[in-house]
Amino acid sequence: MSETVIQVENLGKKYTIGHQQPQDTGLRHVLDRGWRSLLRRGLKPGQQTAPPKTEEFWALRDVSFEVNQGDRVGIIGRNGAGKSTLLKLLSRITDPTTGRIRLKGRVASLLEVGTGFHPELTGRENIYLNGAILGMSKAEIQRKFDEIVAFAEVEQFLDTPVKRYSSGMYVRLAFAVAAHLEPEILVVDEVLAVGDAQFQKKCLGKMEDVGKEGRTVIFVSHNMGTIVQLCNKAFYFQKGCLLEQGDVNQIISHYLTTNTEDTRNGKICLNSSLKQDKAAFFSSVSVLDTGDRKSSELDVRSPIKIILEYEITQNLSNLELSIRVDTHDGRPVFTSQQSDFNTASLAERSPGQYQTTIEIPGMFLMPGSYLLTLAAHQPMVEIHDFHEHILSFVVLETGTKYAQYNQPHNVGLVMIDLPWQEAKLSECVSIHP
Amino acid sequence: MSDRAPSELIIEAGRTERHYWADLWRYRELFYFLAWRDILVRYKQTAIGIAWALIQPFLTMIVLTVVFGKLAQLPSEGAPYPILVFSAMLPWQFFANSLSACSNSLITNANLISKIYFPRLIVPASAVVVSFVDFMVAGMILLGLMAWYNYVPSWRILCLPLFVAIAAAASLGAGLWLAALNVRYRDVRYIVPFMVQFGLYVSPVGFSSSVIPERWRLLYSLNPLVGVIDGFRWAILGGTSNLYLPGFILSLGLLAVLLASSIWYFRKVERTFADVI
């Protein structure tokens, strides 16, 4: 079962970034350069010609890993970390500069939804075309045709050119074809964020099925929730290198806590000059531990302080500040609004700098990684400032009652002491005397 | 493709693909589908559809007949002048259309190339196939002309498929070079229409190559299209047309070099297409 299906050794991909203007790659310039270097060499033999002004850029460097059959691997990393390059190498679109890849089994890559769809062709024609492009044989497409159409929910419009489709229908059809691929190894780029919420759910379900059937999936996404849901392993890439690999939950926590350099000390400054024209904006946000030290790693047993500094530039009434705490995979835990605590805060306020402190009690958030979202708005009127997932912090397991269990994240998001009132109803009579 | 047992694939830096030709065979369905798509799309939302494939060569034929046959009074090798012209128009249009379609084929399919793996040779090859369909349609005009002039071809017409194959090889050879170059140097896009325009007069389309003075014939045959067109005329016009053999062999040799070198160059740069397109 755990046979290695993908083996990557010292993989590297180098791009040459030209500092010349793009039009310099035209034929004339190439001929011109060749001619000049020939002349120069002829005049001064032995002298090297000046190399053209180019820079090497390693999109991926020295990457080695193995993937076993049936693994569902999520690849995470910031933009430019080399994720897409890796997918392109795995799907043979481009060649590696160094190293090698061994693949066992048919690879299908889904780097974009609807690659090769032709707007002039009908839905039916596009199913065949797209299927062939993705590597399905005609017989295979014919066999799955009805299934694809049903999945995409476009029966009525099969003979309409797809250029007349709504964008939702278009992506549904495109995804439906891709979803019915049956490769041994499936390579997927961020393509699941298509369609409406209901269709997304269907797509996710389909992807989960693919994983359950024992196929190997390599999946890139910026949506940590999707990765957690679909994958059992994760690779964390940074600047072209494979930084960490392992269990998906663990890797994602690391990724989120190293997300921005600033979060290390638990404070983020937000006062950019762009915001000066806003009626109200946040200037900084910080997370403090019990000793009032700025920190992004906090003890589960003690309260967490969140300090917001904000500025109001004109007389404002009804200004509502709110924070939301989400889990690392983007599920909201709770929202708290200033007026919940103090209705007087909605009265008119004069311009100035303000500070407010919010305290999250200890023994409330389960150990794990969390993301903080801030908003300053006048309800139903205007959003003045909004920062989603601006800061992340980790609640460390330092001794909750749940630590004894293997999978503490199955317990819930918050801990709460509820009164369990009990009364003994009767003396138990043994059933088996 | 699914009938294949899972086999091991090794992708290594700087390694040339060993299974390239096998891969090409495995992706034959994609080849059909791409050609089928281009044929379907070609005349969509046009009022007269496929008739365009008839009208264009027919009108060109009339113009060339009037200019070269009536005004310039060039010799017609005994056949009616329109048939003389049209027997050259067929390979010429085939070549010119494939050249234009081939050279742009990779660019117009850039989204495929940067997102999906397949042997890239499929794309320009299917462009040639699409032009071949137009060629077949235009061939009906030739039949019509023959009926109109009561012209019965000789046994030589049976050799025509051979010359069609040569014309296809010429189109693919030149098309591959231009397609591969076009990926990096978009200059090609501006060169091709000029080549096509120029080629119509440099090649013996509107006139018979027998009007070229004998001592220049060999030099003239350096244009590989001369061999192709002469071959077509030899097969269609029958007894009155003679094949200038040294020239034909020279053209054929050049074509072989063109095709081989184009495949070699295409294979060499094909792996970088996704990065530079």
XYZ file of C-alpha atoms in Angstrom:
710
model
C 0.000 0.000 0.000
C 2.653 2.510 1.001
C 4.576 2.153 -2.202
C 6.542 5.224 -3.236
C 4.910 6.720 -6.307
C 6.701 10.031 -6.515
C 10.352 10.340 -5.778
C 12.030 13.684 -6.202
C 15.768 14.149 -5.851
C 17.649 17.462 -5.754
C 15.094 19.034 -7.974
C 15.874 22.547 -9.138
C 14.486 24.953 -11.672
C 16.336 28.012 -12.767
C 14.865 30.876 -14.680
C 16.877 33.559 -16.325
C 15.343 36.914 -15.725
C 16.291 39.346 -18.400
C 16.913 42.883 -17.319
C 16.613 43.946 -20.889
C 13.342 45.275 -22.143
C 11.030 42.562 -23.428
C 11.247 43.771 -27.016
C 14.984 43.087 -26.919
C 14.278 39.413 -27.404
C 13.107 40.205 -30.914
C 15.060 38.713 -33.751
C 16.784 41.942 -34.669
C 18.315 42.336 -31.243
C 19.473 38.770 -31.123
C 21.094 39.067 -34.520
C 22.509 42.401 -33.506
C 24.021 40.993 -30.317
C 25.432 37.997 -32.153
C 26.947 40.219 -34.786
C 28.512 42.530 -32.257
C 30.021 39.775 -30.191
C 31.417 38.266 -33.379
C 32.984 41.578 -34.314
C 34.427 42.060 -30.870
C 35.868 38.594 -30.815
C 37.343 39.137 -34.225
C 38.981 42.389 -33.243
C 40.307 41.344 -29.867
C 40.776 37.601 -29.837
C 40.763 35.981 -26.455
C 38.758 38.683 -24.807
C 35.437 37.545 -23.369
C 32.447 39.501 -24.458
C 30.442 41.089 -21.716
C 27.590 38.751 -20.804
C 24.122 40.098 -21.466
C 22.509 41.679 -18.449
C 20.578 38.761 -17.041
C 20.043 37.367 -13.601
C 19.541 33.821 -12.525
C 16.614 33.014 -10.372
C 16.080 29.653 -8.765
C 12.353 29.142 -8.510
C 13.028 25.787 -6.883
C 16.272 24.568 -5.437
C 17.486 21.265 -4.074
C 14.105 19.844 -3.335
C 13.915 16.182 -2.392
C 10.926 14.279 -1.140
C 8.948 11.116 -1.509
C 5.245 10.606 -1.742
C 3.617 7.274 -1.069
C 0.635 5.864 -2.822
C -2.603 7.177 -1.399
C -1.015 10.195 0.231
C -2.832 13.451 -0.131
C -0.198 16.119 0.073
C -0.999 19.788 0.511
C 1.635 22.207 -0.642
C 1.706 25.480 1.194
C 3.881 28.526 1.060
C 3.682 32.172 0.260
C 3.542 33.544 -3.261
C 6.799 32.876 -5.035
C 7.705 29.937 -2.824
C 7.921 27.657 -5.835
C 4.650 25.789 -5.457
C 3.423 26.300 -8.976
C 6.848 25.591 -10.412
C 6.852 22.272 -8.603
C 3.477 21.397 -10.071
C 4.670 22.339 -13.542
C 7.683 20.099 -13.146
C 5.613 17.206 -11.846
C 3.207 17.504 -14.725
C 6.046 17.730 -17.276
C 5.046 21.104 -18.605
C 8.537 22.413 -18.102
C 11.858 20.709 -17.606
C 13.912 20.752 -14.420
C 17.322 22.410 -14.472
C 18.760 19.944 -11.976
C 17.727 16.729 -10.307
C 15.197 14.141 -11.233
C 11.648 13.009 -10.651
C 10.450 9.417 -10.728
C 6.749 8.958 -11.218
C 4.870 5.698 -11.071
C 1.539 5.767 -12.779
C -0.477 8.068 -14.913
C -0.278 11.695 -13.872
C -3.057 14.129 -14.587
C -2.595 17.752 -13.809
C -5.269 20.275 -13.237
C -3.513 23.599 -13.099
C -6.430 25.583 -14.372
C -10.095 24.928 -14.802
C -11.235 24.804 -18.397
C -7.879 24.681 -20.130
C -8.509 24.475 -23.817
C -12.204 25.264 -23.672
C -13.180 26.887 -26.890
C -15.865 29.566 -26.610
C -17.320 28.810 -30.051
C -17.865 25.122 -29.357
C -20.905 23.741 -27.624
C -20.891 22.231 -24.175
C -20.950 18.740 -25.632
C -18.042 19.415 -27.966
C -16.057 21.029 -25.197
C -16.477 18.022 -22.940
C -14.805 15.858 -25.561
C -12.128 18.392 -26.336
C -11.308 19.155 -22.726
C -11.335 15.477 -21.840
C -8.822 14.749 -24.579
C -6.671 17.634 -23.422
C -6.664 16.310 -19.880
C -5.618 12.913 -21.159
C -8.841 10.921 -21.366
C -9.511 8.666 -24.282
C -12.638 9.090 -26.347
C -14.084 5.838 -25.044
C -13.462 6.965 -21.487
C -15.209 10.269 -22.075
C -18.162 8.567 -23.716
C -18.510 6.289 -20.738
C -18.536 9.150 -18.264
C -20.374 11.641 -20.408
C -23.713 11.455 -18.606
C -22.044 11.570 -15.243
C -20.110 14.693 -16.227
C -23.211 16.426 -17.508
C -25.162 15.573 -14.389
C -22.357 16.799 -12.170
C -22.138 20.099 -14.024
C -25.939 20.559 -14.067
C -25.951 21.843 -17.647
C -28.173 19.260 -19.402
C -30.334 21.904 -21.067
C -27.439 23.809 -22.533
C -25.379 20.986 -23.962
C -25.773 22.210 -27.513
C -25.228 25.872 -26.784
C -21.803 27.385 -27.476
C -20.062 27.896 -24.155
C -19.491 31.554 -24.967
C -23.166 32.027 -24.148
C -22.843 30.257 -20.800
C -22.920 32.177 -17.553
C -19.569 32.169 -15.859
C -20.931 29.827 -13.204
C -22.076 27.279 -15.778
C -18.761 27.552 -17.546
C -16.659 26.716 -14.505
C -19.068 24.000 -13.413
C -18.725 22.262 -16.739
C -14.975 22.705 -16.748
C -14.603 21.310 -13.273
C -16.957 18.450 -13.980
C -14.745 17.189 -16.793
C -11.645 17.452 -14.664
C -13.322 15.780 -11.707
C -13.946 12.663 -13.730
C -10.318 12.050 -14.526
C -9.066 8.805 -13.109
C -5.327 9.083 -12.891
C -3.118 7.349 -10.367
C -1.573 10.681 -9.442
C -3.575 13.874 -9.497
C -1.816 17.226 -9.415
C -4.138 20.107 -8.604
C -3.445 23.807 -8.406
C -5.732 26.249 -6.701
C -8.768 25.499 -8.804
C -11.396 24.538 -6.291
C -12.435 28.086 -5.555
C -14.940 28.068 -8.377
C -18.666 28.399 -8.532
C -21.048 29.125 -5.720
C -20.754 27.761 -2.220
C -22.908 24.758 -2.982
C -20.873 23.765 -5.989
C -17.649 24.272 -4.075
C -18.908 21.832 -1.513
C -19.622 19.344 -4.263
C -16.133 19.821 -5.672
C -14.562 19.284 -2.286
C -16.614 16.165 -1.807
C -15.455 14.873 -5.172
C -11.863 15.583 -4.277
C -12.265 13.771 -0.992
C -13.592 10.762 -2.869
C -10.523 10.790 -5.084
C -8.392 10.629 -1.978
C -10.458 7.822 -0.473
C -10.059 5.722 -3.598
C -6.395 5.411 -2.799
C -5.132 7.802 -5.409
C -2.261 10.106 -4.760
C -3.094 13.789 -4.739
C -0.766 16.768 -4.783
C -2.714 19.865 -3.971
C -1.770 23.526 -3.838
C -3.968 26.015 -2.096
C -3.840 29.169 -0.069
C -6.962 28.113 1.723
C -5.784 26.302 4.799
C -9.270 25.028 5.525
C -9.370 23.162 2.237
C -5.921 21.745 2.789
C -6.827 20.450 6.231
C -9.995 18.952 4.873
C -8.419 17.234 1.885
C -4.877 16.388 2.827
C -3.162 14.218 5.352
C 0.325 15.551 4.758
C 1.762 18.927 3.985
C 4.927 20.333 2.464
C 5.870 23.837 3.440
C 7.873 25.681 0.810
C 9.723 28.892 1.312
C 11.740 30.734 -1.333
C 12.101 27.645 -3.484
C 13.151 25.306 -0.724
C 11.223 22.619 1.039
C 11.246 23.929 4.587
C 9.232 21.289 6.387
C 7.116 18.272 5.684
C 4.887 16.187 7.873
C 1.439 15.996 9.362
C -0.893 18.561 7.880
C -2.080 20.174 11.112
C 1.388 20.616 12.473
C 2.812 22.103 9.294
C -0.069 24.511 8.900
C 0.380 25.779 12.435
C 4.044 26.443 11.724
C 3.210 28.122 8.470
C 0.697 30.430 10.052
C 2.833 31.405 12.972
C 5.739 32.307 10.729
C 3.422 34.053 8.361
C 4.758 37.555 8.810
C 7.982 38.581 10.423
C 6.200 41.115 12.580
C 3.961 38.616 14.286
C 6.894 37.049 16.066
C 6.663 39.732 18.705
C 2.904 39.889 18.576
C 2.498 43.408 17.283
C 1.608 44.721 13.897
C 1.723 48.353 12.883
C -0.931 49.269 10.416
C -0.541 52.985 9.996
C 0.188 53.350 6.356
C -0.083 56.739 4.756
C -2.876 55.404 2.569
C -5.294 55.397 5.427
C -5.023 59.030 6.334
C -8.209 59.867 4.480
C -10.259 57.327 6.378
C -12.647 58.492 9.059
C -11.370 55.805 11.401
C -8.524 53.373 11.077
C -6.405 51.046 13.138
C -2.825 52.076 13.730
C -1.611 48.958 15.491
C -2.713 45.730 17.047
C -0.820 43.636 19.539
C -1.299 40.479 21.547
C -0.012 40.408 25.106
C 0.500 37.587 27.516
C -0.144 37.756 31.259
C 3.110 39.551 31.957
C 2.015 42.248 29.462
C 4.745 41.085 27.122
C 4.005 41.187 23.421
C 4.015 37.623 22.232
C 2.481 35.374 19.650
C 2.751 32.268 21.781
C 0.433 32.249 24.695
C -0.309 30.074 27.630
C -3.671 28.386 27.475
C -4.142 28.823 31.218
C -3.830 32.597 31.387
C -5.807 35.417 29.805
C -4.778 36.922 26.482
C -4.867 40.665 25.974
C -5.474 42.185 22.593
C -4.647 45.873 22.351
C -6.026 47.894 19.505
C -4.784 51.381 18.766
C -6.877 53.370 16.401
C -7.413 56.861 15.177
C -10.546 58.809 14.439
C -10.121 61.738 12.069
C -13.562 63.304 12.166
C -16.545 63.394 14.459
C -18.164 60.011 14.230
C -21.094 58.449 15.933
C -22.166 54.855 15.867
C -18.617 53.662 15.308
C -18.407 49.975 16.058
C -15.135 48.165 16.554
C -15.074 44.424 16.307
C -12.635 41.570 16.372
C -13.081 38.059 15.146
C -10.964 35.091 16.095
C -10.701 32.307 13.529
C -8.968 28.971 13.709
C -5.924 28.518 11.513
C -8.052 26.954 8.824
C -10.355 29.909 8.733
C -13.307 28.739 10.802
C -14.667 31.589 12.945
C -14.592 30.916 16.685
C -16.244 34.082 17.904
C -16.796 37.730 17.173
C -16.720 40.420 19.797
C -17.963 43.973 19.397
C -17.118 46.971 21.483
C -20.738 47.948 22.004
C -21.574 44.523 23.390
C -19.597 45.500 26.414
C -20.118 49.235 26.435
C -23.056 50.709 24.549
C -21.774 54.186 25.297
C -19.033 53.582 22.735
C -21.581 54.182 19.991
C -22.064 57.814 21.005
C -20.390 60.530 18.978
C -16.641 60.552 19.323
C -14.225 63.334 18.542
C -11.078 62.950 16.454
C -8.064 61.608 18.267
C -6.046 58.541 19.028
C -7.620 55.814 21.060
C -6.594 52.590 22.607
C -8.766 49.722 23.676
C -7.877 46.480 25.396
C -9.799 43.273 25.022
C -9.184 40.358 27.302
C -9.822 36.772 26.261
C -10.058 34.667 29.408
C -7.624 31.878 30.093
C -8.776 28.286 29.663
C -11.122 29.364 26.926
C -9.513 28.927 23.498
C -8.329 25.392 22.895
C -4.604 25.026 22.224
C -3.919 25.707 18.571
C -3.290 28.478 16.088
C -5.649 31.356 15.632
C -6.048 34.287 13.314
C -7.281 37.716 14.262
C -9.506 39.903 12.100
C -10.264 43.549 12.846
C -12.986 45.841 11.634
C -14.046 49.408 12.291
C -17.419 50.222 10.827
C -20.664 52.061 11.189
C -23.182 49.237 11.065
C -25.116 49.198 7.779
C -23.458 52.467 6.741
C -19.808 52.157 6.001
C -16.792 49.972 6.690
C -13.933 52.254 7.552
C -11.153 49.798 8.118
C -10.954 46.041 7.791
C -8.027 43.682 8.226
C -8.685 40.028 7.733
C -6.315 37.532 9.347
C -3.943 40.313 10.146
C -2.243 38.585 13.021
C -1.811 35.051 14.142
C -1.090 33.650 17.564
C -0.705 30.253 19.091
C -2.293 29.053 22.250
C 0.100 26.578 23.777
C -0.935 23.409 25.477
C 0.421 23.839 28.975
C -1.873 21.522 30.753
C -5.540 21.391 29.914
C -7.622 18.469 30.952
C -7.815 17.439 27.318
C -4.075 17.084 26.871
C -4.350 13.430 27.832
C -6.252 12.659 24.639
C -4.542 11.895 21.372
C -6.478 14.253 19.203
C -7.167 17.393 21.195
C -8.463 19.229 18.115
C -11.421 16.886 18.058
C -12.563 18.215 21.386
C -13.825 21.555 20.173
C -12.698 25.092 19.651
C -13.328 26.449 23.092
C -13.332 25.103 26.592
C -16.164 25.977 28.781
C -17.050 24.927 32.285
C -20.691 24.103 32.370
C -22.507 23.180 35.492
C -23.306 19.473 35.392
C -26.028 19.196 37.960
C -26.693 15.706 38.961
C -29.113 13.933 41.163
C -29.193 10.320 41.975
C -32.563 8.942 40.930
C -32.528 5.529 42.448
C -30.253 2.844 43.702
C -29.153 0.636 40.863
C -30.490 -2.868 40.928
C -28.106 -5.214 39.285
C -29.591 -6.731 36.137
C -27.544 -9.889 36.331
C -27.721 -11.015 39.851
C -4.446 5.749 -22.736
C -6.067 4.250 -19.701
C -5.391 0.763 -20.986
C -1.748 1.267 -20.248
C -0.362 -0.395 -17.145
C 1.173 2.070 -14.699
C 4.721 2.481 -15.801
C 7.568 4.382 -14.307
C 8.445 7.718 -15.757
C 11.709 9.444 -15.028
C 12.066 13.139 -15.618
C 15.649 14.209 -15.412
C 17.451 17.454 -16.089
C 18.850 17.643 -19.576
C 17.598 14.226 -20.538
C 16.031 13.851 -23.914
C 12.712 12.119 -23.951
C 13.167 8.495 -24.906
C 9.503 7.782 -25.293
C 8.827 10.791 -27.437
C 7.543 8.987 -30.474
C 5.574 6.555 -28.359
C 4.081 9.513 -26.532
C 3.171 11.097 -29.814
C 1.264 7.949 -30.662
C -0.448 7.848 -27.283
C -1.620 11.425 -27.698
C -3.023 10.766 -31.177
C -6.551 11.341 -29.903
C -5.624 14.789 -28.736
C -4.236 15.328 -32.206
C -7.582 14.383 -33.765
C -9.468 16.534 -31.307
C -7.350 19.619 -31.904
C -7.742 19.283 -35.648
C -11.454 18.601 -35.233
C -11.815 21.675 -33.023
C -10.086 23.922 -35.541
C -12.192 22.593 -38.384
C -15.405 23.052 -36.396
C -14.509 26.527 -35.286
C -13.154 27.703 -38.598
C -16.435 28.626 -40.243
C -18.619 29.105 -37.159
C -20.853 32.143 -37.303
C -20.171 32.708 -40.988
C -23.114 32.958 -43.324
C -21.764 30.820 -46.150
C -19.529 28.565 -44.084
C -17.315 26.124 -45.907
C -18.009 27.885 -49.218
C -15.189 30.223 -48.276
C -12.796 27.385 -48.906
C -14.110 27.351 -52.505
C -14.486 31.028 -53.206
C -11.002 32.128 -52.244
C -9.010 29.802 -54.513
C -11.569 30.178 -57.299
C -11.257 33.956 -57.404
C -7.476 33.802 -57.147
C -7.463 31.362 -60.017
C -9.504 33.769 -62.193
C -7.193 36.670 -61.432
C -4.068 34.673 -62.202
C -5.561 33.267 -65.408
C -6.479 36.733 -66.637
C -3.142 38.293 -65.709
C -0.755 35.557 -66.827
C -2.798 33.723 -69.426
C -4.705 36.502 -71.198
C -2.663 39.655 -70.605
C 0.858 38.217 -70.506
C 0.007 35.464 -73.017
C 2.195 32.920 -71.282
C 2.237 29.356 -72.724
C -0.098 26.826 -71.111
C 1.574 23.482 -71.989
C -1.462 22.526 -74.030
C -3.908 22.423 -71.171
C -6.573 25.043 -70.606
C -4.959 27.889 -68.706
C -7.363 27.746 -65.735
C -6.460 24.107 -65.175
C -2.775 24.930 -65.431
C -3.202 27.606 -62.789
C -5.451 25.598 -60.569
C -3.237 22.535 -60.485
C -0.584 24.804 -58.972
C -3.006 26.771 -56.806
C -3.959 23.641 -54.932
C -0.506 22.816 -53.502
C 0.335 26.484 -53.196
C -2.755 27.326 -51.124
C -2.217 24.230 -49.062
C 1.342 25.285 -48.367
C 0.506 28.929 -47.717
C -2.436 28.161 -45.415
C -0.483 25.608 -43.436
C 2.432 27.967 -43.130
C 0.274 30.706 -41.654
C -1.673 28.344 -39.422
C 1.410 26.418 -38.280
C 3.500 29.428 -37.450
C 0.773 30.857 -35.221
C -0.478 27.556 -33.852
C 1.725 27.454 -30.765
C 0.943 31.037 -29.863
C -2.793 30.609 -30.217
C -2.596 27.497 -28.044
C -0.340 29.152 -25.484
C -2.791 28.422 -22.673
C -2.613 24.719 -23.426
C 1.134 24.701 -23.629
C 1.607 26.440 -20.313
C -0.904 24.264 -18.478
C -0.807 20.761 -19.916
C 1.837 18.332 -21.038
C 1.637 16.716 -24.446
C 4.141 16.346 -27.267
C 4.108 19.849 -28.702
C 4.530 18.524 -32.220
C 0.814 17.782 -32.155
C -0.176 21.416 -32.382
C 1.515 22.454 -35.646
C 0.792 19.032 -37.144
C -2.913 19.429 -36.510
C -2.746 22.873 -38.108
C -1.476 21.195 -41.278
C -4.357 18.738 -41.121
C -6.857 21.595 -40.974
C -5.321 23.150 -44.079
C -5.480 19.775 -45.719
C -9.259 19.770 -45.316
C -9.429 23.072 -47.154
C -7.187 21.553 -49.776
C -9.599 18.684 -50.294
C -12.539 21.053 -50.579
C -10.688 23.193 -53.106
C -9.857 20.020 -54.995
C -13.528 19.865 -55.948
C -13.041 22.987 -58.018
C -10.404 21.196 -60.006
C -12.850 18.391 -60.734
C -15.366 21.002 -61.798
C -12.872 22.662 -64.115
C -11.949 19.329 -65.662
C -15.597 18.588 -66.328
C -16.139 22.067 -67.761
C -13.224 21.757 -70.188
C -13.870 18.080 -70.863
C -10.349 17.385 -69.749
C -9.475 13.750 -69.068
C -6.330 13.220 -67.007
C -3.896 10.428 -67.836
C -2.745 7.531 -65.625
C -0.338 9.959 -63.980
C -3.132 11.294 -61.793
C -2.705 8.114 -59.763
C 0.643 9.486 -58.550
C -1.081 12.542 -57.117
C -1.254 11.228 -53.523
C 2.523 10.977 -53.561
C 2.825 14.638 -54.489
C 0.228 15.547 -51.898
C 2.433 13.838 -49.339
C 5.401 15.838 -50.556
C 3.393 19.042 -50.286
C 2.376 18.104 -46.748
C 6.009 17.429 -45.845
C 7.000 20.803 -47.237
C 4.266 22.539 -45.271
C 5.161 20.765 -42.058
C 8.888 21.354 -42.521
C 8.577 25.075 -43.042
C 5.715 25.342 -40.543
C 7.645 23.695 -37.710
C 10.597 26.015 -38.144
C 8.400 29.067 -38.083
C 6.224 27.813 -35.226
C 9.239 27.113 -33.024
C 10.863 30.414 -33.895
C 7.611 32.288 -33.345
C 7.500 31.179 -29.713
C 10.616 33.178 -28.981
C 10.739 35.682 -31.807
C 7.382 37.191 -32.559
C 8.975 38.775 -35.610
C 7.899 35.624 -37.412
C 4.327 36.779 -37.199
C 5.196 39.668 -39.519
C 7.456 37.693 -41.780
C 4.947 34.986 -42.681
C 2.301 37.083 -44.474
C 5.087 38.655 -46.483
C 6.545 35.246 -47.345
C 3.148 34.045 -48.483
C 2.526 37.078 -50.657
C 5.978 36.974 -52.135
C 5.964 33.220 -52.629
C 2.915 33.330 -54.890
C 4.958 35.180 -57.509
C 8.287 33.472 -56.909
C 6.744 30.021 -57.280
C 5.364 28.904 -60.635
C 1.722 29.306 -59.645
C 0.401 31.655 -62.289
C 2.688 30.363 -65.005
C 4.364 27.137 -66.007
C 7.958 26.685 -64.832
C 8.866 25.942 -68.447
C 8.898 29.700 -69.092
C 12.049 29.899 -66.977
C 15.159 29.832 -69.251
C 16.785 26.393 -69.237
C 20.056 27.534 -67.616
C 18.183 29.015 -64.647
C 15.958 26.000 -64.102
C 18.257 24.313 -61.576
C 18.715 27.531 -59.636
C 14.975 28.094 -59.731
C 14.447 24.645 -58.254
C 16.161 25.810 -55.092
C 12.674 26.952 -54.190
C 11.346 23.628 -52.903
C 7.827 24.628 -53.941
C 8.920 24.449 -57.566
C 9.364 20.703 -57.260
C 6.029 20.292 -55.510
C 4.092 22.371 -58.022
C 5.790 20.768 -61.020
C 4.918 17.405 -59.599
C 1.265 18.384 -59.310
C 1.201 19.630 -62.876
C 2.942 16.547 -64.131
C 0.310 14.355 -62.490
C -2.744 16.424 -63.392
C -1.966 17.832 -66.820
C -0.748 14.506 -68.169
C 1.259 14.106 -71.353
C 1.802 17.752 -72.193
C 3.696 18.530 -68.987
C 7.218 17.311 -68.472
C 8.974 16.985 -65.161
C 12.398 18.648 -65.090
C 14.085 15.819 -63.232
C 17.340 17.365 -61.879
C 15.312 20.278 -60.515
C 12.696 17.975 -59.029
C 15.324 15.876 -57.268
C 17.017 19.006 -55.955
C 13.690 20.293 -54.609
C 12.979 16.931 -53.049
C 16.390 16.829 -51.371
C 15.926 20.312 -50.006
C 12.530 19.339 -48.657
C 13.988 16.344 -46.882
C 16.639 18.553 -45.286
C 13.994 21.126 -44.352
C 11.736 18.570 -42.712
C 14.520 16.780 -40.837
C 16.095 19.994 -39.595
C 12.726 21.399 -38.543
C 11.940 18.342 -36.437
C 15.407 18.453 -34.937
C 15.095 22.139 -34.055
C 11.534 21.790 -32.811
C 12.489 18.943 -30.491
C 15.457 20.908 -29.225
C 13.495 23.972 -28.175
C 10.157 22.332 -27.441
C 11.007 21.756 -23.785
C 11.406 25.446 -23.127
C 8.170 26.496 -24.823
C 6.242 26.686 -21.568
C 8.839 29.025 -20.088
C 9.160 31.500 -22.925
C 5.761 31.521 -24.592
